Short mmCIF file of N, CA and C and ligand atoms in Angstrom, two decimals:
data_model
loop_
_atom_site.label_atom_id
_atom_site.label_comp_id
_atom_site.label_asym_id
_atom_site.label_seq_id
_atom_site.Cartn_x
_atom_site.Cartn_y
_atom_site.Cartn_z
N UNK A 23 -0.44 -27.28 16.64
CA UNK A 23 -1.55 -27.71 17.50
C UNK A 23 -2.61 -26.61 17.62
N UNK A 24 -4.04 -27.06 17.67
CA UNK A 24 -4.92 -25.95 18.12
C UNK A 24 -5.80 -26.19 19.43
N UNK A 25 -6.71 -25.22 19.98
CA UNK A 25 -7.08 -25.57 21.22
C UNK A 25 -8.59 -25.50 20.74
N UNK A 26 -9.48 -26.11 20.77
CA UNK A 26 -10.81 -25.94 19.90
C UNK A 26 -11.51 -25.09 20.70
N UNK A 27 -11.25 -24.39 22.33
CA UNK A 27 -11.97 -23.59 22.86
C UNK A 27 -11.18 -22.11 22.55
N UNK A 28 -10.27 -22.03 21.65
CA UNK A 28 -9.43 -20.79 21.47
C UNK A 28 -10.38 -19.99 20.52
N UNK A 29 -11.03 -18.91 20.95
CA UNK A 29 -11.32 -17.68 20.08
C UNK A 29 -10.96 -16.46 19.87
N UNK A 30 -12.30 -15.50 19.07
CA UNK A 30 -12.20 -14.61 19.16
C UNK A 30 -11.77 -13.80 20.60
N UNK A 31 -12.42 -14.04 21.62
CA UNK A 31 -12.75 -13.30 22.29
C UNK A 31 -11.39 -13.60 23.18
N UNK A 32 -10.94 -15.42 23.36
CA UNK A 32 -9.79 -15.40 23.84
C UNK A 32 -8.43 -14.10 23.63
N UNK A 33 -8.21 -14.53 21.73
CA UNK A 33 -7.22 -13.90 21.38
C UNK A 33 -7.31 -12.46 21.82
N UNK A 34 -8.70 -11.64 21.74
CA UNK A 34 -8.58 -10.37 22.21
C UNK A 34 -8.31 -10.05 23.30
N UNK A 35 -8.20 -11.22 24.31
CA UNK A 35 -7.93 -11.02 25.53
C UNK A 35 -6.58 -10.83 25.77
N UNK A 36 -5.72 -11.76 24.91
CA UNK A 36 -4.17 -11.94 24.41
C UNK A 36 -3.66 -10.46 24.35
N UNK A 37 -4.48 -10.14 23.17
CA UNK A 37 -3.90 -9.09 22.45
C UNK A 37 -4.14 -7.71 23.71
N UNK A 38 -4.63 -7.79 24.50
CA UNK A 38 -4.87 -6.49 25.09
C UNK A 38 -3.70 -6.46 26.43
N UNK A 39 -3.45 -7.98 26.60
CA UNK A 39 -2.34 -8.10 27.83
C UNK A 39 -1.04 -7.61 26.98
N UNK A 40 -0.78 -8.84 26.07
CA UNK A 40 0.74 -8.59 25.41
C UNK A 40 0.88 -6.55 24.97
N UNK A 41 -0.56 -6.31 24.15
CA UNK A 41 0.12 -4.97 24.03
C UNK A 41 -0.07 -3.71 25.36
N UNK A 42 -0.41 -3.94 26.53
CA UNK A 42 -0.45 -3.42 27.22
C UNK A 42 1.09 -3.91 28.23
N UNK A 43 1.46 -4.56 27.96
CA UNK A 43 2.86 -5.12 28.14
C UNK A 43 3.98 -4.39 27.83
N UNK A 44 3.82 -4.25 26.43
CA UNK A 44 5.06 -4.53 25.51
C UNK A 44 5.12 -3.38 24.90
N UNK A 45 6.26 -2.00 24.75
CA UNK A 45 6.14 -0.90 23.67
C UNK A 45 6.93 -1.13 22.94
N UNK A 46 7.88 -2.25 22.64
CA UNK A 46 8.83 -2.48 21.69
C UNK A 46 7.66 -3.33 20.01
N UNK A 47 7.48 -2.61 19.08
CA UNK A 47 6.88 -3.42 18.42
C UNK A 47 7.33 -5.04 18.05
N UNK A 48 8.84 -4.98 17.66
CA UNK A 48 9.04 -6.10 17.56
C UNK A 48 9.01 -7.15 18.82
N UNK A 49 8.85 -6.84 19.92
CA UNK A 49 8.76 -7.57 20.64
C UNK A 49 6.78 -7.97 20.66
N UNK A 50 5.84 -7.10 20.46
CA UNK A 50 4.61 -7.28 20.26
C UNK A 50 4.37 -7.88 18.91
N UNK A 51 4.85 -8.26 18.26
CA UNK A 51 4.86 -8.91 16.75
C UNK A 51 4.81 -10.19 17.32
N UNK A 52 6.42 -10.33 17.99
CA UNK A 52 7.01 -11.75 18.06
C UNK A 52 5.84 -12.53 18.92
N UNK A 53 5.01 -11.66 19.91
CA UNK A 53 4.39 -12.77 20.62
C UNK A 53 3.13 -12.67 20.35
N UNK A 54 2.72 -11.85 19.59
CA UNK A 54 1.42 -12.24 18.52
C UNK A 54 1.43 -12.85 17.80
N UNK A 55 2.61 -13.47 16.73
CA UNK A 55 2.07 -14.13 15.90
C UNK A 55 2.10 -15.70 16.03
N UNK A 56 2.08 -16.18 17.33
CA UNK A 56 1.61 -17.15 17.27
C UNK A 56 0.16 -17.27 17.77
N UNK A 57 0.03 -16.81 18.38
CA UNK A 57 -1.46 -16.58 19.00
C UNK A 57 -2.26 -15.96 18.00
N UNK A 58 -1.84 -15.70 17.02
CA UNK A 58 -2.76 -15.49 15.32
C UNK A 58 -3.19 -16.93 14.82
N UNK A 59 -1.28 -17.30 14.88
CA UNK A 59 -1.43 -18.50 14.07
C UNK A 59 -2.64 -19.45 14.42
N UNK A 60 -2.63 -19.60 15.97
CA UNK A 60 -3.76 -20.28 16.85
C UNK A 60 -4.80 -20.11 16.21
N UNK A 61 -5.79 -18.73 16.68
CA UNK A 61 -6.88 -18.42 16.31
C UNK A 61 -7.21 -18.72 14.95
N UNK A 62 -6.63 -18.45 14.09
CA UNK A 62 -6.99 -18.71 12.23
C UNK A 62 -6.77 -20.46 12.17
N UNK A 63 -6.27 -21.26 13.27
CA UNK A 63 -6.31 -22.96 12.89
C UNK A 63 -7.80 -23.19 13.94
N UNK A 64 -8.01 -22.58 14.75
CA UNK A 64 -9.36 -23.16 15.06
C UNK A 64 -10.42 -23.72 14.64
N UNK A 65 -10.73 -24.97 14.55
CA UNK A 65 -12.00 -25.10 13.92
C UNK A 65 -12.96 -24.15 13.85
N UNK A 66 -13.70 -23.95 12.85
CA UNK A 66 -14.64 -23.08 13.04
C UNK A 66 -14.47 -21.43 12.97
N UNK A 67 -13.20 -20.99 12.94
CA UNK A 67 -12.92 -19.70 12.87
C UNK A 67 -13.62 -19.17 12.00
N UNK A 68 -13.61 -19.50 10.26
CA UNK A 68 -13.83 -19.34 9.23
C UNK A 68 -15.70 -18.99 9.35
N UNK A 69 -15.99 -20.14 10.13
CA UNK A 69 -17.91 -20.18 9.81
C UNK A 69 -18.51 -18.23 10.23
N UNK A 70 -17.75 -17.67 10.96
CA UNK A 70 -18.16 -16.23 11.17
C UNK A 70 -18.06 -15.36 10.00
N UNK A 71 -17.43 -16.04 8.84
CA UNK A 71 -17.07 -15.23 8.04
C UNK A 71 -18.47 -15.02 6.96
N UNK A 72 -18.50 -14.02 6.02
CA UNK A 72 -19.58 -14.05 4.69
C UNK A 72 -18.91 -13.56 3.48
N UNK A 73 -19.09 -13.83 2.33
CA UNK A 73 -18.66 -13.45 1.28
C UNK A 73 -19.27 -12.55 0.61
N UNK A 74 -18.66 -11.24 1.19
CA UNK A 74 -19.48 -10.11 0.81
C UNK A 74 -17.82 -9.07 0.11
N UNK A 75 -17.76 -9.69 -1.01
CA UNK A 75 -16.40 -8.82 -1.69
C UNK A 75 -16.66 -7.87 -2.41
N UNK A 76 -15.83 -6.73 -2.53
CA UNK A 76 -15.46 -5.20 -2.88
C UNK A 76 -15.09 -5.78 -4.40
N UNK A 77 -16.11 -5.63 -5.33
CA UNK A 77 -15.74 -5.80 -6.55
C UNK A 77 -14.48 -4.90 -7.26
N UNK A 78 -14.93 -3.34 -6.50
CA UNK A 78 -14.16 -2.03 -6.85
C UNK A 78 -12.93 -2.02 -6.51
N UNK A 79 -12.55 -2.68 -5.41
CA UNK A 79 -11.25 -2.76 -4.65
C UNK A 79 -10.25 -3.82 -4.63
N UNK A 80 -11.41 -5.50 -5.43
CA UNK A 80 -10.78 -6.04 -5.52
C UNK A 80 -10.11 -6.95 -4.13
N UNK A 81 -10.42 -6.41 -2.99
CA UNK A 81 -10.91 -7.28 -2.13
C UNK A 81 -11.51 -7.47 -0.71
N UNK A 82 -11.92 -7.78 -0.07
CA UNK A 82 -12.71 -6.76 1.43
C UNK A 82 -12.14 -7.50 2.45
N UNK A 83 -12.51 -6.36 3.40
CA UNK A 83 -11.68 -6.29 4.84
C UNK A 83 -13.23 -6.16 5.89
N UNK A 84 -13.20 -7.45 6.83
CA UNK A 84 -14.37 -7.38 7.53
C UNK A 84 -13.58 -7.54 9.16
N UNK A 85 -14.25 -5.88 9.76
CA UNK A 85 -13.60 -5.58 10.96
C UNK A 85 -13.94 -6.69 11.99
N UNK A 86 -13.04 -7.36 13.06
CA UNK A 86 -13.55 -8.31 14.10
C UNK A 86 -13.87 -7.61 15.27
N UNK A 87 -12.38 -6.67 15.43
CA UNK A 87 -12.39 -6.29 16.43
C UNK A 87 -11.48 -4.93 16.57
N UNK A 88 -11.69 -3.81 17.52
CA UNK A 88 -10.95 -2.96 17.39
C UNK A 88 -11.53 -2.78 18.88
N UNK A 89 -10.42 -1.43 19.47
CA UNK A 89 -10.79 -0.82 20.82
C UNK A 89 -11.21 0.26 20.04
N UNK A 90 -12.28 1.41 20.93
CA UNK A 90 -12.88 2.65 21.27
C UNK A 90 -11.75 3.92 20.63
N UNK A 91 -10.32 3.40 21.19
CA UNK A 91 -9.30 4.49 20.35
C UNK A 91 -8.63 4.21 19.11
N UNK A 92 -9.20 2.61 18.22
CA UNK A 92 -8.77 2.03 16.72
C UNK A 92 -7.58 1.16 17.05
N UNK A 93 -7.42 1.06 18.24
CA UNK A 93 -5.95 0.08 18.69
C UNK A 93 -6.57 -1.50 18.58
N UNK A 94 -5.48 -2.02 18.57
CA UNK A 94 -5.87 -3.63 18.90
C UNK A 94 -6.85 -4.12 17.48
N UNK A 95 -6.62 -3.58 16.25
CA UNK A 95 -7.38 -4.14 15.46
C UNK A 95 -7.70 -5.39 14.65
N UNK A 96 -8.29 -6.05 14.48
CA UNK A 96 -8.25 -7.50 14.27
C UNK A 96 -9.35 -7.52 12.58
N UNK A 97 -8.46 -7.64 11.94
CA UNK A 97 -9.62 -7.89 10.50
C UNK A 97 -9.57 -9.44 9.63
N UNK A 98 -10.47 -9.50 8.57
CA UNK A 98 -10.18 -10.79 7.99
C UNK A 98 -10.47 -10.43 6.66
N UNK A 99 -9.87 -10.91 5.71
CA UNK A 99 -9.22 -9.81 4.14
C UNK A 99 -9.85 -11.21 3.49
N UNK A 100 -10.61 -11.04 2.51
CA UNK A 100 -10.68 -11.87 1.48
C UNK A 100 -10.11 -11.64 0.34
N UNK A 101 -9.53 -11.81 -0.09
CA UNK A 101 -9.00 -11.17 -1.90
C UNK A 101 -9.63 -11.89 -2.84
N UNK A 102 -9.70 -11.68 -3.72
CA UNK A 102 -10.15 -11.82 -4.98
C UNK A 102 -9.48 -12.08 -6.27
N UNK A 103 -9.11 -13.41 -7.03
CA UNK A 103 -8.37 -13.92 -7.99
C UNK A 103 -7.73 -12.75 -8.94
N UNK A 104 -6.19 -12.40 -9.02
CA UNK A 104 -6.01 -11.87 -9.33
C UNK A 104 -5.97 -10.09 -9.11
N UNK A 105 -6.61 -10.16 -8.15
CA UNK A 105 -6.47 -8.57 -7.32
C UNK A 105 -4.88 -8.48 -6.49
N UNK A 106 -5.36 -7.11 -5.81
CA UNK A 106 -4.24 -6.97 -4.44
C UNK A 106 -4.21 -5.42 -4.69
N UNK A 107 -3.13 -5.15 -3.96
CA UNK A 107 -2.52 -3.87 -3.57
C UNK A 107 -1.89 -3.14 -4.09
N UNK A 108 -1.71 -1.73 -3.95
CA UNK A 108 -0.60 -1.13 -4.16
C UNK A 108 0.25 -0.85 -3.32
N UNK A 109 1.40 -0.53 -3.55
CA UNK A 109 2.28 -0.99 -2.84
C UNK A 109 2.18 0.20 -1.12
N UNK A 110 2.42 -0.46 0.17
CA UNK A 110 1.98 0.39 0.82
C UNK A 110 2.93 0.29 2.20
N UNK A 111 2.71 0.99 3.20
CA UNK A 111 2.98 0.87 4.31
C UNK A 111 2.00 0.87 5.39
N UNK A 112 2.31 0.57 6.52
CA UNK A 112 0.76 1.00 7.69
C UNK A 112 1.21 1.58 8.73
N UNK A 113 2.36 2.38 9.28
CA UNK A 113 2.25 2.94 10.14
C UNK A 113 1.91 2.84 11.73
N UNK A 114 1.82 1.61 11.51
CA UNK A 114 2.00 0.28 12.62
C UNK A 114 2.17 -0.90 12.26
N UNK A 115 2.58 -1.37 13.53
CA UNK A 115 3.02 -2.65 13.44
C UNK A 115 1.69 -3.96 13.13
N UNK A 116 2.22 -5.12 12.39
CA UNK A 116 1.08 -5.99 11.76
C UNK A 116 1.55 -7.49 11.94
N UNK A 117 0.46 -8.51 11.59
CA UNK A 117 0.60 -9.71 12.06
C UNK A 117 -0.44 -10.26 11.29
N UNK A 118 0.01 -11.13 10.17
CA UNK A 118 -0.90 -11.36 9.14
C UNK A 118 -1.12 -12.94 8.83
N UNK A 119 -1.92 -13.29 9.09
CA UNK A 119 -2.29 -15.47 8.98
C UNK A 119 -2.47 -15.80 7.87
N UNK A 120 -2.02 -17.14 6.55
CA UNK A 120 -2.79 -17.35 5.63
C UNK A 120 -3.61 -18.13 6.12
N UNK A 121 -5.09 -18.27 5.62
CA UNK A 121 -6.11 -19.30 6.30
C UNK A 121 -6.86 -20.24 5.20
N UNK A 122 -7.00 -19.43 3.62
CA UNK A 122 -7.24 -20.14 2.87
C UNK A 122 -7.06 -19.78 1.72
N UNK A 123 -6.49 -20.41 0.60
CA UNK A 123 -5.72 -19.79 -0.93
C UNK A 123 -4.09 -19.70 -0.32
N UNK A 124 -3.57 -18.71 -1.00
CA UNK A 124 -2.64 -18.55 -1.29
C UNK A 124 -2.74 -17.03 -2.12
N UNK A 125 -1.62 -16.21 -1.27
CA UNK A 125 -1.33 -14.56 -1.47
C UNK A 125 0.16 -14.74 -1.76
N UNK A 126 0.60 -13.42 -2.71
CA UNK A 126 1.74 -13.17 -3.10
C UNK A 126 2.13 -12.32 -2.06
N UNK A 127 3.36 -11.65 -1.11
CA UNK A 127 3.89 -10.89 -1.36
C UNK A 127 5.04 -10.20 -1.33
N UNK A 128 5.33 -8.79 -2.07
CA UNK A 128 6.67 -8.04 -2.59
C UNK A 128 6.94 -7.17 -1.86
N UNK A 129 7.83 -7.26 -0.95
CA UNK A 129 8.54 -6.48 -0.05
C UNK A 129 9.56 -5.44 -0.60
N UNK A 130 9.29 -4.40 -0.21
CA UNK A 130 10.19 -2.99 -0.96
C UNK A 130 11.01 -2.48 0.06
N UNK A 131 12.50 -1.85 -0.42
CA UNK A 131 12.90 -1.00 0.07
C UNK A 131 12.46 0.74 -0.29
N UNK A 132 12.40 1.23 0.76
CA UNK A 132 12.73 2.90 0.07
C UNK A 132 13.61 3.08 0.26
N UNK A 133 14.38 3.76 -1.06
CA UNK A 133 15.83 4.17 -1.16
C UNK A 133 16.07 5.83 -1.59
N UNK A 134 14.57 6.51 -1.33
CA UNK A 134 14.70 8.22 -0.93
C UNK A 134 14.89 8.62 0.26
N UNK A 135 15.16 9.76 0.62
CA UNK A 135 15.07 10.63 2.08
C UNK A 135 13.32 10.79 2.68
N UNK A 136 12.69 10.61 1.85
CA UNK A 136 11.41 10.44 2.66
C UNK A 136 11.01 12.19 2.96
N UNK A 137 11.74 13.30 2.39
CA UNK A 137 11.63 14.67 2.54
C UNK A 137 10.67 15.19 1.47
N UNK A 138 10.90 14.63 0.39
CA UNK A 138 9.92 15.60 -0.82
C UNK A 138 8.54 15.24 -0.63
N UNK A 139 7.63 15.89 -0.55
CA UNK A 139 6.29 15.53 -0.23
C UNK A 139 5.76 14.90 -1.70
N UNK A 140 4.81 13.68 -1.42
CA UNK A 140 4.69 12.78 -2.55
C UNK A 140 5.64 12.06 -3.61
N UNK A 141 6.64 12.17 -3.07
CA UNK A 141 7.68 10.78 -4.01
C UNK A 141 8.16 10.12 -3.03
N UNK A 142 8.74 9.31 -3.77
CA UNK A 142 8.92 7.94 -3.09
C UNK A 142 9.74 7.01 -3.90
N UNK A 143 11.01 6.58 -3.77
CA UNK A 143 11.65 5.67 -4.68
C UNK A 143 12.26 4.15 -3.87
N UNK A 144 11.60 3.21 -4.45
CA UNK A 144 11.24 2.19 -4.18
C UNK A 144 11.80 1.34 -5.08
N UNK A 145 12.62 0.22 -4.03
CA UNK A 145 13.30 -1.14 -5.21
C UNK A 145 12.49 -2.35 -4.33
N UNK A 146 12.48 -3.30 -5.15
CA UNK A 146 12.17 -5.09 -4.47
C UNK A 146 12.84 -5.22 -4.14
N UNK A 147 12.66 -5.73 -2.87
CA UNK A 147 13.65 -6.56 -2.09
C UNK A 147 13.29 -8.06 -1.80
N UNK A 148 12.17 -8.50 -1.53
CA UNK A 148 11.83 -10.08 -1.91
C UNK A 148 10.36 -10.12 -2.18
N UNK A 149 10.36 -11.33 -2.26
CA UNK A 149 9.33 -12.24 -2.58
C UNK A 149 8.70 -13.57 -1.83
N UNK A 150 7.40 -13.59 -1.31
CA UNK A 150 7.18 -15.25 -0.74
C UNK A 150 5.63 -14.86 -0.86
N UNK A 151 4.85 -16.15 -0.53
CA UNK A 151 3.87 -16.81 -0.67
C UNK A 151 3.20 -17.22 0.59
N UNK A 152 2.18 -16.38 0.94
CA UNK A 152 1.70 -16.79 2.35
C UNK A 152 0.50 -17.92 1.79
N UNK A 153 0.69 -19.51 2.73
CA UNK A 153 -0.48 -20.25 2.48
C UNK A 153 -0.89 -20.70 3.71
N UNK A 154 -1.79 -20.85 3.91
CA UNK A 154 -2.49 -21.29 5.18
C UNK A 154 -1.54 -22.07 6.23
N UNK A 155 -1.77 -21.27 7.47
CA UNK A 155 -0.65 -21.24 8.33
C UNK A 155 0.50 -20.22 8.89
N UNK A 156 0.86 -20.03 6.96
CA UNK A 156 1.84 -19.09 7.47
C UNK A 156 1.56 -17.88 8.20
N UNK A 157 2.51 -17.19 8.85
CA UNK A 157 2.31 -15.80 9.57
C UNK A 157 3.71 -15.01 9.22
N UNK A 158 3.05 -13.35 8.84
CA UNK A 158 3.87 -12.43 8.29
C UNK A 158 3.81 -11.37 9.28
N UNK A 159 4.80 -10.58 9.37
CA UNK A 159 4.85 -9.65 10.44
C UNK A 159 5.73 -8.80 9.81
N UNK A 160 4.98 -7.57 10.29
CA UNK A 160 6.08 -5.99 9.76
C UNK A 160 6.10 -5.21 10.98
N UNK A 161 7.09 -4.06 10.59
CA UNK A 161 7.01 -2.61 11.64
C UNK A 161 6.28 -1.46 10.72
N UNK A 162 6.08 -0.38 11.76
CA UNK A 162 5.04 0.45 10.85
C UNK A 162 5.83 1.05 9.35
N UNK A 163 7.23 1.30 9.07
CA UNK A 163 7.43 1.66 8.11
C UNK A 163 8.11 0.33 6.74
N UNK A 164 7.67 -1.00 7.41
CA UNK A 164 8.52 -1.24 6.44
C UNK A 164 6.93 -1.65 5.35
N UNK A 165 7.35 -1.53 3.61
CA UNK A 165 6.23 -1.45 2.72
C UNK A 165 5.92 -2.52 1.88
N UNK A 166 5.08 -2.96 1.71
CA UNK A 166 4.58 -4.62 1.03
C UNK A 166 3.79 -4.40 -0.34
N UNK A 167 3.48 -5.01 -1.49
CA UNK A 167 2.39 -5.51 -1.91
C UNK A 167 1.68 -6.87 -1.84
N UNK A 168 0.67 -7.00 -1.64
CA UNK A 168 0.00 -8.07 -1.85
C UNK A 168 -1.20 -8.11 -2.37
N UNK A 169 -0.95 -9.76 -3.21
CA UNK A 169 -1.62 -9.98 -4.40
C UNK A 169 -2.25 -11.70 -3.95
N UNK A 170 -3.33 -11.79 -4.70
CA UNK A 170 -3.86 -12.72 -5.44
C UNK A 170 -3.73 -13.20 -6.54
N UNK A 171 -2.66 -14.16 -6.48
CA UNK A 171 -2.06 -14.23 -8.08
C UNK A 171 -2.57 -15.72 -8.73
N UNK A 172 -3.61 -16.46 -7.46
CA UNK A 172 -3.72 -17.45 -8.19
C UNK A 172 -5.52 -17.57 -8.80
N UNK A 173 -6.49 -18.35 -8.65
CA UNK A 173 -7.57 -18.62 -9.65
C UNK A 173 -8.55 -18.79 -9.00
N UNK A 174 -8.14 -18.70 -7.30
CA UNK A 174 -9.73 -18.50 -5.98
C UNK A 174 -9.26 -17.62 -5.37
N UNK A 175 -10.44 -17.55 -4.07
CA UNK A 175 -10.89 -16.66 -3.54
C UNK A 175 -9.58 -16.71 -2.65
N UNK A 176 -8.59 -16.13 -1.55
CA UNK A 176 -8.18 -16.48 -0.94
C UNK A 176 -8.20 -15.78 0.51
N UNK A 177 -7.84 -16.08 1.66
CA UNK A 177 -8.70 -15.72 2.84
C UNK A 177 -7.70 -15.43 3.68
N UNK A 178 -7.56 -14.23 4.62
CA UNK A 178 -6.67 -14.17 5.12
C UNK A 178 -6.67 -13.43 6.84
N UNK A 179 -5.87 -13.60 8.05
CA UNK A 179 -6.45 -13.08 9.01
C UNK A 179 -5.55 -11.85 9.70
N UNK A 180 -5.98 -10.59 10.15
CA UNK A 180 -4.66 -9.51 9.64
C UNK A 180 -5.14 -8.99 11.09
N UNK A 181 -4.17 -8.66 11.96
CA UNK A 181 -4.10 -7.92 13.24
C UNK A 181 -3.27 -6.94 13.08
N UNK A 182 -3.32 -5.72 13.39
CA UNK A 182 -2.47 -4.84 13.81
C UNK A 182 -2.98 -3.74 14.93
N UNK A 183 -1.72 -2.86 15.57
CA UNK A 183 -1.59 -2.07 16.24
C UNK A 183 -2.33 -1.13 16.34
N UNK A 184 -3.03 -0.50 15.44
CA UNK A 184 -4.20 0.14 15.27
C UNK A 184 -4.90 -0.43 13.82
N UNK A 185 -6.31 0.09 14.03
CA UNK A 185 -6.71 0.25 12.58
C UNK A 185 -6.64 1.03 11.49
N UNK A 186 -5.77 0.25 10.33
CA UNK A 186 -5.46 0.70 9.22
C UNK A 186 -5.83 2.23 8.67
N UNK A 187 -6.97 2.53 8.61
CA UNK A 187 -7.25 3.47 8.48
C UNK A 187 -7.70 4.84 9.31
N UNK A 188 -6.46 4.75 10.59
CA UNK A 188 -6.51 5.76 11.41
C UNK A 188 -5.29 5.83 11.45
N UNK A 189 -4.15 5.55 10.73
CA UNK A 189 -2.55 6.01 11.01
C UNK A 189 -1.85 6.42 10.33
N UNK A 190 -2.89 7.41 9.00
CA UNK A 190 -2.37 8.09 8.27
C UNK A 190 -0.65 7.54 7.23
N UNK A 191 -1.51 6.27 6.88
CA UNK A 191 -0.09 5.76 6.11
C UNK A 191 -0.23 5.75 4.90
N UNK A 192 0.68 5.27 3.99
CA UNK A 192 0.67 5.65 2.60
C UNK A 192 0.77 4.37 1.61
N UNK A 193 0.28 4.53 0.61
CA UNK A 193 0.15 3.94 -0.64
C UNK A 193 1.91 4.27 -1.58
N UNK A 194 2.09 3.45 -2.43
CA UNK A 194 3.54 3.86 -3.44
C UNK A 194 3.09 3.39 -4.73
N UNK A 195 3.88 4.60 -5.78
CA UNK A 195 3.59 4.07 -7.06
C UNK A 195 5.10 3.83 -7.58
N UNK A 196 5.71 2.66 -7.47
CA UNK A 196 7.30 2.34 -7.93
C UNK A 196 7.91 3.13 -8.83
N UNK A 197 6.77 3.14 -10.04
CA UNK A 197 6.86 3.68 -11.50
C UNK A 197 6.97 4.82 -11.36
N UNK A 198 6.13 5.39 -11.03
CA UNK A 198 6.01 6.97 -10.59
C UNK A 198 6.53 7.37 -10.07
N UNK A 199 7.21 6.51 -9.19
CA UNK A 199 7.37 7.54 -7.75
C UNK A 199 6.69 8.27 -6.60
N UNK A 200 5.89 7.91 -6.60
CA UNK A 200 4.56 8.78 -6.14
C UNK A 200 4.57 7.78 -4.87
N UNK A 201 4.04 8.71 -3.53
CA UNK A 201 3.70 8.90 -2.46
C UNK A 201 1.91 9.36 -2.06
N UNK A 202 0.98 8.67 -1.39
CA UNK A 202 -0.50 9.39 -1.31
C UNK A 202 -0.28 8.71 -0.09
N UNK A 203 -1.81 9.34 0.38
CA UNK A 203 -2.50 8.73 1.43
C UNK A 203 -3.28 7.57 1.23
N UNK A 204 -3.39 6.54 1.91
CA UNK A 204 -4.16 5.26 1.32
C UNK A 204 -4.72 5.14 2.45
N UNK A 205 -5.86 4.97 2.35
CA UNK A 205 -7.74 4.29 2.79
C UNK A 205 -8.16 3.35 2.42
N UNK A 206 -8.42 2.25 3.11
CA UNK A 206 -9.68 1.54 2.96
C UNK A 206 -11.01 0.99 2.65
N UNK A 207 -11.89 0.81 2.02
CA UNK A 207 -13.08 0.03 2.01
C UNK A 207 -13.23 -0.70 3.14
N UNK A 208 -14.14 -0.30 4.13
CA UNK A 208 -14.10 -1.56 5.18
C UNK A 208 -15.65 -2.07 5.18
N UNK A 209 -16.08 -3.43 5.37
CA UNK A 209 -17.19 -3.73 4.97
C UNK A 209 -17.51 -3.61 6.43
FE1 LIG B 308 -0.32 -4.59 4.10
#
């Protein structure tokens, strides 16, 4: 069900009670992601959006909303046919909507001590398909890729605990082994 007066400005209202509530992340996951799910079925959610994509990156991230200290961040990810990620973590907790297309993604274990600076050894652990509707949720260390594996644009609505690029989290190279710092493009 959706509420056609449910917005932006509602959900931020959500989001500032529940996480001013709650320090257990999984307990701030569990009751965000329906109140994601909400906001991304609203009529009309979508019309705020523009198609202004990161050719270089392969796909853009347009900020909605954040607080003054990068908490409470609210973005909306377009990807691009055949793009995505490397494999990563965020260092907070996340809450992710499909709204339009269809995204891959590959959930990893790390199976190092996390001690040597820049490696990182990494196995798959699954696989699924977020399509409009669905909602995905992590804690800050567990690590994902996601992809655009099919032949459009696909659209997606991503909340987390802070913004991405203030929590010093990391990028993985499976192959390598390799450990970096990973940043953003934010439009
Ligand atoms: Fe992610």
């Amino acid at each position: 069900m959706f509420e056609h007066n449910y917005d932006l400005s509602r959900f931020v209202t959500d989001l500032r009670r529940i996480t001013g509530e709650e320090s257990d992340e999984s307990g701030i996951v569990r009751r965000i992601a329906p109140l994601a799910g909400k906001l991304a079925a609203t009529p009309g959610f979508m019309t705020e959006t523009d198609e202004n994509y990161d050719e270089a990156q392969g796909f853009c991230l347009r900020l909605l909303h954040e607080e003054p200290d990068h908490s409470n961040a609210v973005f909306l990810f377009s990807w691009l046919p055949g793009r995505g990620t490397p494999a990563h973590n965020h260092k907070t907790w996340g809450v992710v909507v499909g709204v339009e297309g269809e995204e891959k993604e590959t959930w990893w274990r790390r199976v190092d001590d996390g001690t040597q600076a820049g490696y990182a050894q990494l196995e798959p652990l699954s696989e699924r398909r977020l399509t409009p509707g669905d909602v995905s949720s992590f804690l800050s260390d567990d690590i994902h890729t996601v992809c655009n594996d099919t032949e459009r644009v696909s659209w997606s609505l991503h909340i987390y605990g802070r913004h991405i690029n203030h929590t010093g989290r990391s990028e993985f190279d499976p192959v390598a082994r390799t450990e970096k710092a990973y940043v953003l493009n934010v439009a």
